[in-house]
PDB file of C-alpha atoms (C1' of nucleotides) in Angstrom:
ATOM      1  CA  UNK N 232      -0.623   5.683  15.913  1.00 98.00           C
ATOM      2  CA  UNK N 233       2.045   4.756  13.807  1.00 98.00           C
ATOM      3  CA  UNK N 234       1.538   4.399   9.764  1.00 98.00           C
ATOM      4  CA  UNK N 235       3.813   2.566   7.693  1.00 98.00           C
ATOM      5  CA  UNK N 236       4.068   2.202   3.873  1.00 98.00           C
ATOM      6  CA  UNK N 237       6.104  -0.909   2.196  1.00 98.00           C
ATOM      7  CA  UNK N 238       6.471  -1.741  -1.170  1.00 98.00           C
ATOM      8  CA  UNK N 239       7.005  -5.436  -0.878  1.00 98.00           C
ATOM      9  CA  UNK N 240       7.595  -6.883  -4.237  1.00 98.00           C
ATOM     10  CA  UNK N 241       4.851  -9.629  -4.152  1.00 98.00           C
ATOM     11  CA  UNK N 242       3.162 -10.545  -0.758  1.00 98.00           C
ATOM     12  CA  UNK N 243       4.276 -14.302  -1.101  1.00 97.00           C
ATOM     13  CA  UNK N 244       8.101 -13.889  -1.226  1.00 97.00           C
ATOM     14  CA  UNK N 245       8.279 -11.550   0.887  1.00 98.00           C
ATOM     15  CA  UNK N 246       6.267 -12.918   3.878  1.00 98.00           C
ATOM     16  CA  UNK N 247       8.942 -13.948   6.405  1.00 97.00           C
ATOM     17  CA  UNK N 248      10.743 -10.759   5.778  1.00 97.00           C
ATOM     18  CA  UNK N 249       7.241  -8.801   5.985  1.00 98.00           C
ATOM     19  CA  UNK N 250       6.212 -10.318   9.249  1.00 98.00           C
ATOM     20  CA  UNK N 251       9.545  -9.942  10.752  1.00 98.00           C
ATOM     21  CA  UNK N 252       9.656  -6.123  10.281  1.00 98.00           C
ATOM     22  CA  UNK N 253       6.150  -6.339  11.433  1.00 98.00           C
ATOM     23  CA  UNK N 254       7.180  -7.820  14.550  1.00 98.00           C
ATOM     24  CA  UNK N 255       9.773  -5.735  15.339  1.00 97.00           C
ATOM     25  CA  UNK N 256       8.173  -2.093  14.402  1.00 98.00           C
ATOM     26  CA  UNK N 257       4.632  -3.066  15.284  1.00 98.00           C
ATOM     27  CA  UNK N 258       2.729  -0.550  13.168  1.00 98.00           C
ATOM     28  CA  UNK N 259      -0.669   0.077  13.565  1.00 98.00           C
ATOM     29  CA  UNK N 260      -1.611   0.311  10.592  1.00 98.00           C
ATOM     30  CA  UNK N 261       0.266  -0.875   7.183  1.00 98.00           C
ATOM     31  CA  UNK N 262      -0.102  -0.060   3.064  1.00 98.00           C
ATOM     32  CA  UNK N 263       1.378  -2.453   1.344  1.00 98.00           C
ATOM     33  CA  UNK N 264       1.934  -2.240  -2.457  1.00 98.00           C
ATOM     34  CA  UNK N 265       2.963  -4.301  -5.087  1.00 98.00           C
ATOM     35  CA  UNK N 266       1.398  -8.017  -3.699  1.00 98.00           C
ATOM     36  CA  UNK N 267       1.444  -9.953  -6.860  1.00 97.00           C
ATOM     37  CA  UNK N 268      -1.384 -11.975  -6.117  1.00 97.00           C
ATOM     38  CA  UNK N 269      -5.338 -12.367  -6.459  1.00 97.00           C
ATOM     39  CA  UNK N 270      -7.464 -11.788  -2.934  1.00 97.00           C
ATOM     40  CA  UNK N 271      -7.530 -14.933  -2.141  1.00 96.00           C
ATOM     41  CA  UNK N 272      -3.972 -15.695  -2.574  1.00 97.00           C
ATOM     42  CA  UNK N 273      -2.743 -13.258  -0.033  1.00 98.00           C
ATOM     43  CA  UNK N 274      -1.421 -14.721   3.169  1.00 98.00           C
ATOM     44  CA  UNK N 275      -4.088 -13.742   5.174  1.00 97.00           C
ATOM     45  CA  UNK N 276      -3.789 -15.930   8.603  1.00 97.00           C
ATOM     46  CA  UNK N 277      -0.376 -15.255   8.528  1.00 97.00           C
ATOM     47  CA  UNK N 278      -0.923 -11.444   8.734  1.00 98.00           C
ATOM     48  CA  UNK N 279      -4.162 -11.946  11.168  1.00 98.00           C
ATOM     49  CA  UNK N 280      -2.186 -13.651  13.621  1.00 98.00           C
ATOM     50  CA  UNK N 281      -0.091 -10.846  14.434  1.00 98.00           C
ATOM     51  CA  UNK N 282      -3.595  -8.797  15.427  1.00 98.00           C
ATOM     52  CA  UNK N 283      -3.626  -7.283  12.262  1.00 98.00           C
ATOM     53  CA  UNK N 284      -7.135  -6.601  10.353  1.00 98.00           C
ATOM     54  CA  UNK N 285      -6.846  -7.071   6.030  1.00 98.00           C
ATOM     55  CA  UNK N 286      -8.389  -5.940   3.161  1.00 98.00           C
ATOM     56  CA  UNK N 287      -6.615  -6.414   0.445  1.00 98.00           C
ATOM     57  CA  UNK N 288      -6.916  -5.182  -3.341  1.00 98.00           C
ATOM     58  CA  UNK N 289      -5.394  -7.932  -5.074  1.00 97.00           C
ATOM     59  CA  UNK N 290      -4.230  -8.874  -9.179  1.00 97.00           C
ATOM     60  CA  UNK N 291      -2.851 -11.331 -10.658  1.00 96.00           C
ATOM     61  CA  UNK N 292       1.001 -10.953 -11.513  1.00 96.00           C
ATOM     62  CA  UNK N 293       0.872  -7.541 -11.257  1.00 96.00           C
ATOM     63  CA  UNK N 294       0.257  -4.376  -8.634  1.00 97.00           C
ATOM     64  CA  UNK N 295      -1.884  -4.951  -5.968  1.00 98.00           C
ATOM     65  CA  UNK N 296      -2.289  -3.220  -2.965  1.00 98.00           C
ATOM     66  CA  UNK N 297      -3.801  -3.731   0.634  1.00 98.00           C
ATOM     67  CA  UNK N 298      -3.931  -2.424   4.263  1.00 98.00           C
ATOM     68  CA  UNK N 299      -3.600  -4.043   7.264  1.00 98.00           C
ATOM     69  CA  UNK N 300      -4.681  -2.448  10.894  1.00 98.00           C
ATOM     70  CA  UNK N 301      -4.527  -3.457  14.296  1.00 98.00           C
ATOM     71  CA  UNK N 302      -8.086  -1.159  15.032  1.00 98.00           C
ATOM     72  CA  UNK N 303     -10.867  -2.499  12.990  1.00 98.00           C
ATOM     73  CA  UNK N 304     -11.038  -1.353   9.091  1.00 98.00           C
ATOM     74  CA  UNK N 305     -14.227   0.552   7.794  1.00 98.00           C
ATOM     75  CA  UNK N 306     -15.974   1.983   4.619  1.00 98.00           C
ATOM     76  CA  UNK N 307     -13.007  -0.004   2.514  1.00 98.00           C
ATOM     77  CA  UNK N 308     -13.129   0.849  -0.891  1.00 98.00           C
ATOM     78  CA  UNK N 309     -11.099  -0.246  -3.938  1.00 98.00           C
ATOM     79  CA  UNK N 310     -10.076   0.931  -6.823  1.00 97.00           C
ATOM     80  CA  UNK N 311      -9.406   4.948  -7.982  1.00 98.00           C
ATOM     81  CA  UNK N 312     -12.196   6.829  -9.374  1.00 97.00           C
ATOM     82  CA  UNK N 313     -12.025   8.301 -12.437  1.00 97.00           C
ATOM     83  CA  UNK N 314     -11.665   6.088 -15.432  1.00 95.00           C
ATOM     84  CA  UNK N 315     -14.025   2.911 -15.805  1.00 93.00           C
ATOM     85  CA  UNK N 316     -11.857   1.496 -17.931  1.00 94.00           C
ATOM     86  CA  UNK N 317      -8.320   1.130 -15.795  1.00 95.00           C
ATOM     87  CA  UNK N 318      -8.397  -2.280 -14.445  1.00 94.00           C
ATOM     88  CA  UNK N 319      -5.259  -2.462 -12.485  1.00 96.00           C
ATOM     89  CA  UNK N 320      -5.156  -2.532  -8.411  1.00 97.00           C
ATOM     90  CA  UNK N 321      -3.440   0.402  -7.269  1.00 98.00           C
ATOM     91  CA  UNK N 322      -5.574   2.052  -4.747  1.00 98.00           C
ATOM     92  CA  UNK N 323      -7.613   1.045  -1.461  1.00 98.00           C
ATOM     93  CA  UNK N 324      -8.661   3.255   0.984  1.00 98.00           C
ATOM     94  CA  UNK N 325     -10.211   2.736   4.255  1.00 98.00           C
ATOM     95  CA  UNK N 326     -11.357   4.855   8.058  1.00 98.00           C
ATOM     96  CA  UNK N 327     -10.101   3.830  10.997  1.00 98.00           C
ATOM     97  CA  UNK N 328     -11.211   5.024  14.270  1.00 97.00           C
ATOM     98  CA  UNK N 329      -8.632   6.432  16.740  1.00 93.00           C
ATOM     99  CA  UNK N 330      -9.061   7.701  20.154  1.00 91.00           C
ATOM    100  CA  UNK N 331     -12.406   8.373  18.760  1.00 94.00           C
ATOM    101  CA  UNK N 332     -11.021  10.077  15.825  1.00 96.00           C
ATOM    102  CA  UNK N 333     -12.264   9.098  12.024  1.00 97.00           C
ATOM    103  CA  UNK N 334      -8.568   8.567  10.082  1.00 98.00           C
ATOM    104  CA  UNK N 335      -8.964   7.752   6.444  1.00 98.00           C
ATOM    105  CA  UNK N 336      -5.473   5.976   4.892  1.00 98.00           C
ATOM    106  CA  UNK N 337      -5.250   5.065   1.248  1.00 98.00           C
ATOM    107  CA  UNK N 338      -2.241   2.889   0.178  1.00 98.00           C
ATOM    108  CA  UNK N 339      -1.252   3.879  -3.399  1.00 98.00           C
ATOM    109  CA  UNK N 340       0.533   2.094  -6.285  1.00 98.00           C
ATOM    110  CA  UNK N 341       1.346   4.879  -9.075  1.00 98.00           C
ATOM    111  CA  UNK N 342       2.330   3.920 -11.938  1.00 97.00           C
ATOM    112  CA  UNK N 343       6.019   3.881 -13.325  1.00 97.00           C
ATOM    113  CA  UNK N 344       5.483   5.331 -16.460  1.00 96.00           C
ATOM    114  CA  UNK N 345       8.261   4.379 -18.096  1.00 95.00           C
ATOM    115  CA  UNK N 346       9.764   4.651 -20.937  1.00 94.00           C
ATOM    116  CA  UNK N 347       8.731   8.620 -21.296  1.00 94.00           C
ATOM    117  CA  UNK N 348       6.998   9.000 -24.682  1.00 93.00           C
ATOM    118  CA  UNK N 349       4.928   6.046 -24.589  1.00 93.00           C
ATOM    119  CA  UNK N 350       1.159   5.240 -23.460  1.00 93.00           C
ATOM    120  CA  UNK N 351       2.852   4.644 -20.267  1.00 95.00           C
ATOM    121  CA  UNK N 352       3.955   7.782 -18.952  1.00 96.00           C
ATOM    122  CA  UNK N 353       0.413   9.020 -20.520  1.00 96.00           C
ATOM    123  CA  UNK N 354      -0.826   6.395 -18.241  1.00 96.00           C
ATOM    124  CA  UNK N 355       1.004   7.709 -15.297  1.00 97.00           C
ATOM    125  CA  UNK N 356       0.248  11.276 -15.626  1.00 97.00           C
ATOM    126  CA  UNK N 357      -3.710  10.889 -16.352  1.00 97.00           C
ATOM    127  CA  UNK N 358      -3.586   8.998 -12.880  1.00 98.00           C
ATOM    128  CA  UNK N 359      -1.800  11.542 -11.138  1.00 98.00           C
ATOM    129  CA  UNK N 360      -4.477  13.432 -12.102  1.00 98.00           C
ATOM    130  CA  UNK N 361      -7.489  11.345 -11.073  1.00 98.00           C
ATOM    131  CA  UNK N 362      -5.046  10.991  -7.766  1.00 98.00           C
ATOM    132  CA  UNK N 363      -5.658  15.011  -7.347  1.00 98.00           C
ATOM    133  CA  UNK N 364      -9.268  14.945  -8.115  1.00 98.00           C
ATOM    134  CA  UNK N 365      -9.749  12.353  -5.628  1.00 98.00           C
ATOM    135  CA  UNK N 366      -7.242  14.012  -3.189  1.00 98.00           C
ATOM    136  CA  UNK N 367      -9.010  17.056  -3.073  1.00 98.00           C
ATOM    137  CA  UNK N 368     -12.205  15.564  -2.501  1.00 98.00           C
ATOM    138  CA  UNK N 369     -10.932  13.956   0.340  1.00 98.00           C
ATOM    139  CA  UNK N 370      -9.686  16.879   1.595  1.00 98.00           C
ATOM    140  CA  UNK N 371     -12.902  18.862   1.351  1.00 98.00           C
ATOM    141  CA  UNK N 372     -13.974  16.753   4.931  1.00 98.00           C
ATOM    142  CA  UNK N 373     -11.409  18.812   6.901  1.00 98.00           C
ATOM    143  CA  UNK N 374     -10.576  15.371   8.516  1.00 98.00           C
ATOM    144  CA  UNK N 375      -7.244  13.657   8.879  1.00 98.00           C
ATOM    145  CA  UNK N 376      -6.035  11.812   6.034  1.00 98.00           C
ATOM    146  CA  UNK N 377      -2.809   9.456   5.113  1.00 98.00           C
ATOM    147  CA  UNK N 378      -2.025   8.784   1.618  1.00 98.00           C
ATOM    148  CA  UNK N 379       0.597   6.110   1.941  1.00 98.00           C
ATOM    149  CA  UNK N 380       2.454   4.294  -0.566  1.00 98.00           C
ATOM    150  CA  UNK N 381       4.730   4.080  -3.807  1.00 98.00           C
ATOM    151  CA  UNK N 382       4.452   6.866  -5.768  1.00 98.00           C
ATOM    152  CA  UNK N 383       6.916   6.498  -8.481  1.00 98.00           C
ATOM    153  CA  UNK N 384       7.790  10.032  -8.216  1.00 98.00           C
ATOM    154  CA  UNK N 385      11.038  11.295  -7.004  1.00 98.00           C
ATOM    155  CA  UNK N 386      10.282  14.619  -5.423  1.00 98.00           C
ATOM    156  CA  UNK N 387      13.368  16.956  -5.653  1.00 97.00           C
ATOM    157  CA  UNK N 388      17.330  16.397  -6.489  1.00 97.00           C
ATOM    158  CA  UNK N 389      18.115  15.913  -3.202  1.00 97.00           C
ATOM    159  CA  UNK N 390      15.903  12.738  -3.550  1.00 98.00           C
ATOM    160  CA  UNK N 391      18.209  10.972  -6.072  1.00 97.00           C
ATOM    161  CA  UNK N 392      21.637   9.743  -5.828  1.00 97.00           C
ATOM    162  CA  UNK N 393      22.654  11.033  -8.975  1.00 96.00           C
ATOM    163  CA  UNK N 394      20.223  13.638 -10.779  1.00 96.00           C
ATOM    164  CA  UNK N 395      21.750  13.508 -14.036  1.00 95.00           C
ATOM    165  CA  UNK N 396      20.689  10.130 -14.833  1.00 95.00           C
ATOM    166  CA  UNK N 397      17.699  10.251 -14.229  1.00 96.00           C
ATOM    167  CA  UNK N 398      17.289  13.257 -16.129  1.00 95.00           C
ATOM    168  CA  UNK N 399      14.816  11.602 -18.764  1.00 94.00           C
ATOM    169  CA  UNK N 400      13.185   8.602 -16.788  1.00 96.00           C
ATOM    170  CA  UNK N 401       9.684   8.788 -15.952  1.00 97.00           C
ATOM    171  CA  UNK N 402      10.490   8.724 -12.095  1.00 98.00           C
ATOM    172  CA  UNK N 403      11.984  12.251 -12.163  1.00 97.00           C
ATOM    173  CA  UNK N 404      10.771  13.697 -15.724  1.00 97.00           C
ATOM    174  CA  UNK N 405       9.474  17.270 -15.070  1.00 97.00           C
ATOM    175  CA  UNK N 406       6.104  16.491 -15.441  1.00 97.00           C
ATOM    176  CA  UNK N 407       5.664  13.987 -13.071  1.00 98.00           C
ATOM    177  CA  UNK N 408       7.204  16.426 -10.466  1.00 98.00           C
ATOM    178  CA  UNK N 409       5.288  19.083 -11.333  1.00 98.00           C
ATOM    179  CA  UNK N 410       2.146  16.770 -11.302  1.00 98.00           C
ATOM    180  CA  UNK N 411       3.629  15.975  -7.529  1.00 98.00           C
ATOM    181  CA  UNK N 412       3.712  19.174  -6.272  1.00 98.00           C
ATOM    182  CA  UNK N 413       0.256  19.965  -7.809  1.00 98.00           C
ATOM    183  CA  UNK N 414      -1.009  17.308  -5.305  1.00 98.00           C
ATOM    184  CA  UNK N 415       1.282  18.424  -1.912  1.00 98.00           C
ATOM    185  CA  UNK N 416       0.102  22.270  -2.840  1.00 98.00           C
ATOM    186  CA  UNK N 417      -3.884  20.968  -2.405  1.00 98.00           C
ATOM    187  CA  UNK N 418      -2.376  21.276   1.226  1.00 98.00           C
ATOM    188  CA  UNK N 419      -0.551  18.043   2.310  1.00 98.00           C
ATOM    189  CA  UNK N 420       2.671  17.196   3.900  1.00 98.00           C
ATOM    190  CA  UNK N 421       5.235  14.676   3.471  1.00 98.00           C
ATOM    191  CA  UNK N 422       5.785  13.190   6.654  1.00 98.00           C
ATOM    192  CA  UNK N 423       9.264  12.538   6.253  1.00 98.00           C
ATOM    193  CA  UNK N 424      10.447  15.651   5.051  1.00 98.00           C
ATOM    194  CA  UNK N 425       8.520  17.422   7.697  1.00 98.00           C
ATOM    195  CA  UNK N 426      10.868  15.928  10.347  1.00 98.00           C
ATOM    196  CA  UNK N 427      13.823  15.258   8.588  1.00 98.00           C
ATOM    197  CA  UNK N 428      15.673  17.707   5.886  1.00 96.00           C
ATOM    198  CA  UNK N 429      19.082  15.988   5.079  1.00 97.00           C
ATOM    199  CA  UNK N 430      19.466  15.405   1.645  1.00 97.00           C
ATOM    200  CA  UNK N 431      20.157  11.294  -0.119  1.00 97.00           C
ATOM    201  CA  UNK N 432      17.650   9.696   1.995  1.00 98.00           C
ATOM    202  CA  UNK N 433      16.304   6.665   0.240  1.00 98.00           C
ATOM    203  CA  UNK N 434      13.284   4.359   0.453  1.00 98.00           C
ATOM    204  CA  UNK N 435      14.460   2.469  -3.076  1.00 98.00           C
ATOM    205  CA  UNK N 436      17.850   0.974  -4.267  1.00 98.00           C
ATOM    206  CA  UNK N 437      17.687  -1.330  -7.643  1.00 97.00           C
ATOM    207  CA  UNK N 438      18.675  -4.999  -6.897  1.00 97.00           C
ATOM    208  CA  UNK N 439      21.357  -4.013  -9.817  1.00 95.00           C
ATOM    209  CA  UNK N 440      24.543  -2.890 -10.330  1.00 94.00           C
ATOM    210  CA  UNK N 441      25.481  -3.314  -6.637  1.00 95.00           C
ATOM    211  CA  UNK N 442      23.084   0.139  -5.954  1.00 97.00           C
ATOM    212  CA  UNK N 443      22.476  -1.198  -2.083  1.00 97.00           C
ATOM    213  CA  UNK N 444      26.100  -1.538  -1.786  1.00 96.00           C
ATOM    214  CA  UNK N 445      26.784   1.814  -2.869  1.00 96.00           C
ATOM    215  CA  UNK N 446      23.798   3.618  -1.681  1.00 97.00           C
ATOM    216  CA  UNK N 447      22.489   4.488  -5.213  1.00 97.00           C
ATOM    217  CA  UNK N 448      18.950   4.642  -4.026  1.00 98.00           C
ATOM    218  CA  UNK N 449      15.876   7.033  -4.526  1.00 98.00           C
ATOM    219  CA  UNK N 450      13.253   8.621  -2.049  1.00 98.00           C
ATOM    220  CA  UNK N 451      10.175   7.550  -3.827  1.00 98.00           C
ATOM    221  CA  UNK N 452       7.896   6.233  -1.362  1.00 98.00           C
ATOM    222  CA  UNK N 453       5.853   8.898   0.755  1.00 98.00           C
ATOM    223  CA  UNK N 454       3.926   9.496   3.284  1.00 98.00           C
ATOM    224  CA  UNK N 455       1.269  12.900   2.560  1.00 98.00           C
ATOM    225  CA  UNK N 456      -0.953  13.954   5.139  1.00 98.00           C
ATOM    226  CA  UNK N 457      -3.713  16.494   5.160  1.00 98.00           C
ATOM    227  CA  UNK N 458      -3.396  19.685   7.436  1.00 98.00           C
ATOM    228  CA  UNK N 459      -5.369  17.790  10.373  1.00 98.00           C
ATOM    229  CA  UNK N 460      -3.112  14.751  10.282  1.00 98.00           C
ATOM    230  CA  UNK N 461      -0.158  16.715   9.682  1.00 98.00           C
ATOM    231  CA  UNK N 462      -1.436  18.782  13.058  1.00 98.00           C
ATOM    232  CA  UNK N 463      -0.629  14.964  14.460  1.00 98.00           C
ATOM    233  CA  UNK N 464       2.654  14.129  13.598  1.00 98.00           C
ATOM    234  CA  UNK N 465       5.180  13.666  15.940  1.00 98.00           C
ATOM    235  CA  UNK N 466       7.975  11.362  13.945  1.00 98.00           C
ATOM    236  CA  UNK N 467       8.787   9.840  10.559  1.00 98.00           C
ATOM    237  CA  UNK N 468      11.516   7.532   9.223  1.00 98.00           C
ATOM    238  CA  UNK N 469      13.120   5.178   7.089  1.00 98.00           C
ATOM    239  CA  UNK N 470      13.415   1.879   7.775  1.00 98.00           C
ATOM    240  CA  UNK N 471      16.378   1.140   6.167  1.00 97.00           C
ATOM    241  CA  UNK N 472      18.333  -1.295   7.329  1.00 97.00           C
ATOM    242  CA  UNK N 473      15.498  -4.257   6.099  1.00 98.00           C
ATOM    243  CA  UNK N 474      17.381  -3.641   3.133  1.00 98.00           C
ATOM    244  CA  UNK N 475      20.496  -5.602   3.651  1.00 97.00           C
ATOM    245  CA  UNK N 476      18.484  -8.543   4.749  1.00 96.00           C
ATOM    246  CA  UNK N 477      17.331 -11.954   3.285  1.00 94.00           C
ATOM    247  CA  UNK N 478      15.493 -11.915   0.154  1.00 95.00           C
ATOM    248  CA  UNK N 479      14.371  -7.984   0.650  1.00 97.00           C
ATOM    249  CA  UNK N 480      11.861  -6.162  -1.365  1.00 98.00           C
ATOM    250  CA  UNK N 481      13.972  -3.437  -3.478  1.00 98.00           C
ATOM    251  CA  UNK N 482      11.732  -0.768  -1.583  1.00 98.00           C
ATOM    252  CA  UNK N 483      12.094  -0.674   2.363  1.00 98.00           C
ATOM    253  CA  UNK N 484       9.211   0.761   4.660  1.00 98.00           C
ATOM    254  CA  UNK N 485       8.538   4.093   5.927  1.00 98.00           C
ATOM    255  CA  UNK N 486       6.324   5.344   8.689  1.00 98.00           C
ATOM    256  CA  UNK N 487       5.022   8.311  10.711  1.00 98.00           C
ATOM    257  CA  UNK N 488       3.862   8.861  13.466  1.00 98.00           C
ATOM    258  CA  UNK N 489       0.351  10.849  14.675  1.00 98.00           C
ATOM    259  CA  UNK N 490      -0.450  11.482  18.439  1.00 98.00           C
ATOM    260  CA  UNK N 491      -3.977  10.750  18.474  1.00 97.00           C
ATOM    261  CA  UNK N 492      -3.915  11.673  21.976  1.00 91.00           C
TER     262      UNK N 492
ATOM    263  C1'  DA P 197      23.675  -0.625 -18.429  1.00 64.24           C
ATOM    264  C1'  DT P 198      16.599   0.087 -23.404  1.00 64.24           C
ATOM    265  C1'  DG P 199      18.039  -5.038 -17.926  1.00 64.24           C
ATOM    266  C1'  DC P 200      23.555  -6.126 -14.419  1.00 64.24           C
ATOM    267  C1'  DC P 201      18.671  -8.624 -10.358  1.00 64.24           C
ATOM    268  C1'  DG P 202      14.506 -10.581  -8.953  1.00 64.24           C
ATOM    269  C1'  DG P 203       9.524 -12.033  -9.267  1.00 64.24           C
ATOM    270  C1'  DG P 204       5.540 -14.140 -11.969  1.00 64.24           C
ATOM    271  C1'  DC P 205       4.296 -17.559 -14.977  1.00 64.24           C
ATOM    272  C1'  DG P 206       5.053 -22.085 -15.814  1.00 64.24           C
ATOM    273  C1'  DA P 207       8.323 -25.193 -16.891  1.00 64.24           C
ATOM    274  C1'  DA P 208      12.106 -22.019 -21.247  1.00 64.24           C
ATOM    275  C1'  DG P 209      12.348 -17.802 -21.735  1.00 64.24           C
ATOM    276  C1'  DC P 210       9.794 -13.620 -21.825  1.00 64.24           C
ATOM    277  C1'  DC P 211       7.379  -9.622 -19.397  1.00 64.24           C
ATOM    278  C1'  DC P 212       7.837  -6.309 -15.989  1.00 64.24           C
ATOM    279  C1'  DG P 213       9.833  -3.255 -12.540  1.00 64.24           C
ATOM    280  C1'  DA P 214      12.410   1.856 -11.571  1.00 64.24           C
TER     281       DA P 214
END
DNA sequence: ATGCCGGGCGAAGCCCGA
């Protein structure tokens, strides 16, 4: 069962790019962030006809998140709990049943934040927190669990090409790494760093300043899973290389692995 | 680089991203 996350910067240019990596990495199941479009702007044929099932969580303009699945998708829900009064699509979750197994994946949007100082980064840090409430919940059903997706956060120094500028932004601010590790230490794993522990491995490179060229990226997406996915996993990586292709998102995806038997 | 690129919106130039 392989689980990929991809930031696509909006659904609709990104399609031929999208479905390309899709037919050449053939996930099972996909979170896709950032889609730029309502529900029922989203490409959905497109996506079906590669034997993919959709639900999508979709805004206008901005955010917007889905997943797609080759095994059917159940008890979808939209939208994080926790504040009545946020509006913008950043979280679905769904179950999938593997092998007979119940697998619940969410595909998360978190918030930039930036600039630090501002409503923002308030904004960013109060959902980190609803993000751990809801986490932990989740967790309480001892069952495995993917939370897939762009997190915003950039985990360690190791994660960043060059620490000291991004001393003060909102992706790497003390707080928001601190709020991080409060969620891995309710007891999940990042995928990737479970299999792989080489520093200046990105998922992010700005589509400024020549940062692809020169590998000035940032690990930022992420793949946690809870102990009895984690029990699962058997690979993670980076697909980099859809970076340096035609009209690419700025993010690239990532994936793991779980051997559902 | 408090905006160099790129996308949305909407039809010029601003908002936003990380």
């Amino acid at each position: 069962m392989k689980i990929a996350s991809f930031n696509v910067n909006s659904i609709k240019a990104r399609l031929t790019n999208l479905t390309d990596w899709l037919k050449e990495a053939t996930p099972d199941i996909v979170c896709l962030q950032e889609l730029k479009c309502l529900d029922e702007a989203f490409p959905r044929s497109e996506i079906e006809d590669l034997g993919y099932n959709v639900a999508t969580h979709g805004q206008k303009t901005y955010n917007g998140v889905a997943i797609l699945s080759k095994l059917p998708l159940e008890d979808v829900t939209r939208g994080l709990p926790g504040d009545d009064g946020d509006d913008h699509a950043r979280y679905i979750e769904a179950v999938v049943s593997a092998n007979g197994t119940a697998l619940r994946v969410a595909s998360i949007y978190l918030p930039n934040g930036n600039p630090v100082g501002t409503d923002k980064f308030e904004y960013k840090l109060r959902w980190m927190d609803r993000l751990i409430d809801q986490t932990a919940k989740l967790l309480s059903y001892e069952e495995p669990l993917a939370l897939a997706g762009d997190y915003n956060v950039i985990p360690t120094a190791d994660d960043v090409h060059d620490p000291a500028a991004w001393a003060n932004d909102a992706l790497f601010r003390p707080e928001t790494r601190a709020k991080f590790r409060e969620l891995v230490n309710l007891g999940l794993t990042d995928a990737f760093r479970a299999c792989h522990t080489e520093a200046h491995r990105y998922t992010f490179w700005d589509y400024q300043a020549g940062a692809w060229a020169k590998d000035n990226g940032i690990r930022i997406d992420h793949i946690l899973l809870s102990p009895q996915a984690a029990d699962l996993l058997t690979g993670s990586d980076i697909d980099r290389n859809v970076r340096g292709r035609e009209k690419p998102s700025d993010h690239v995806p990532i994936w793991a692995e779980l051997d559902f038997g």
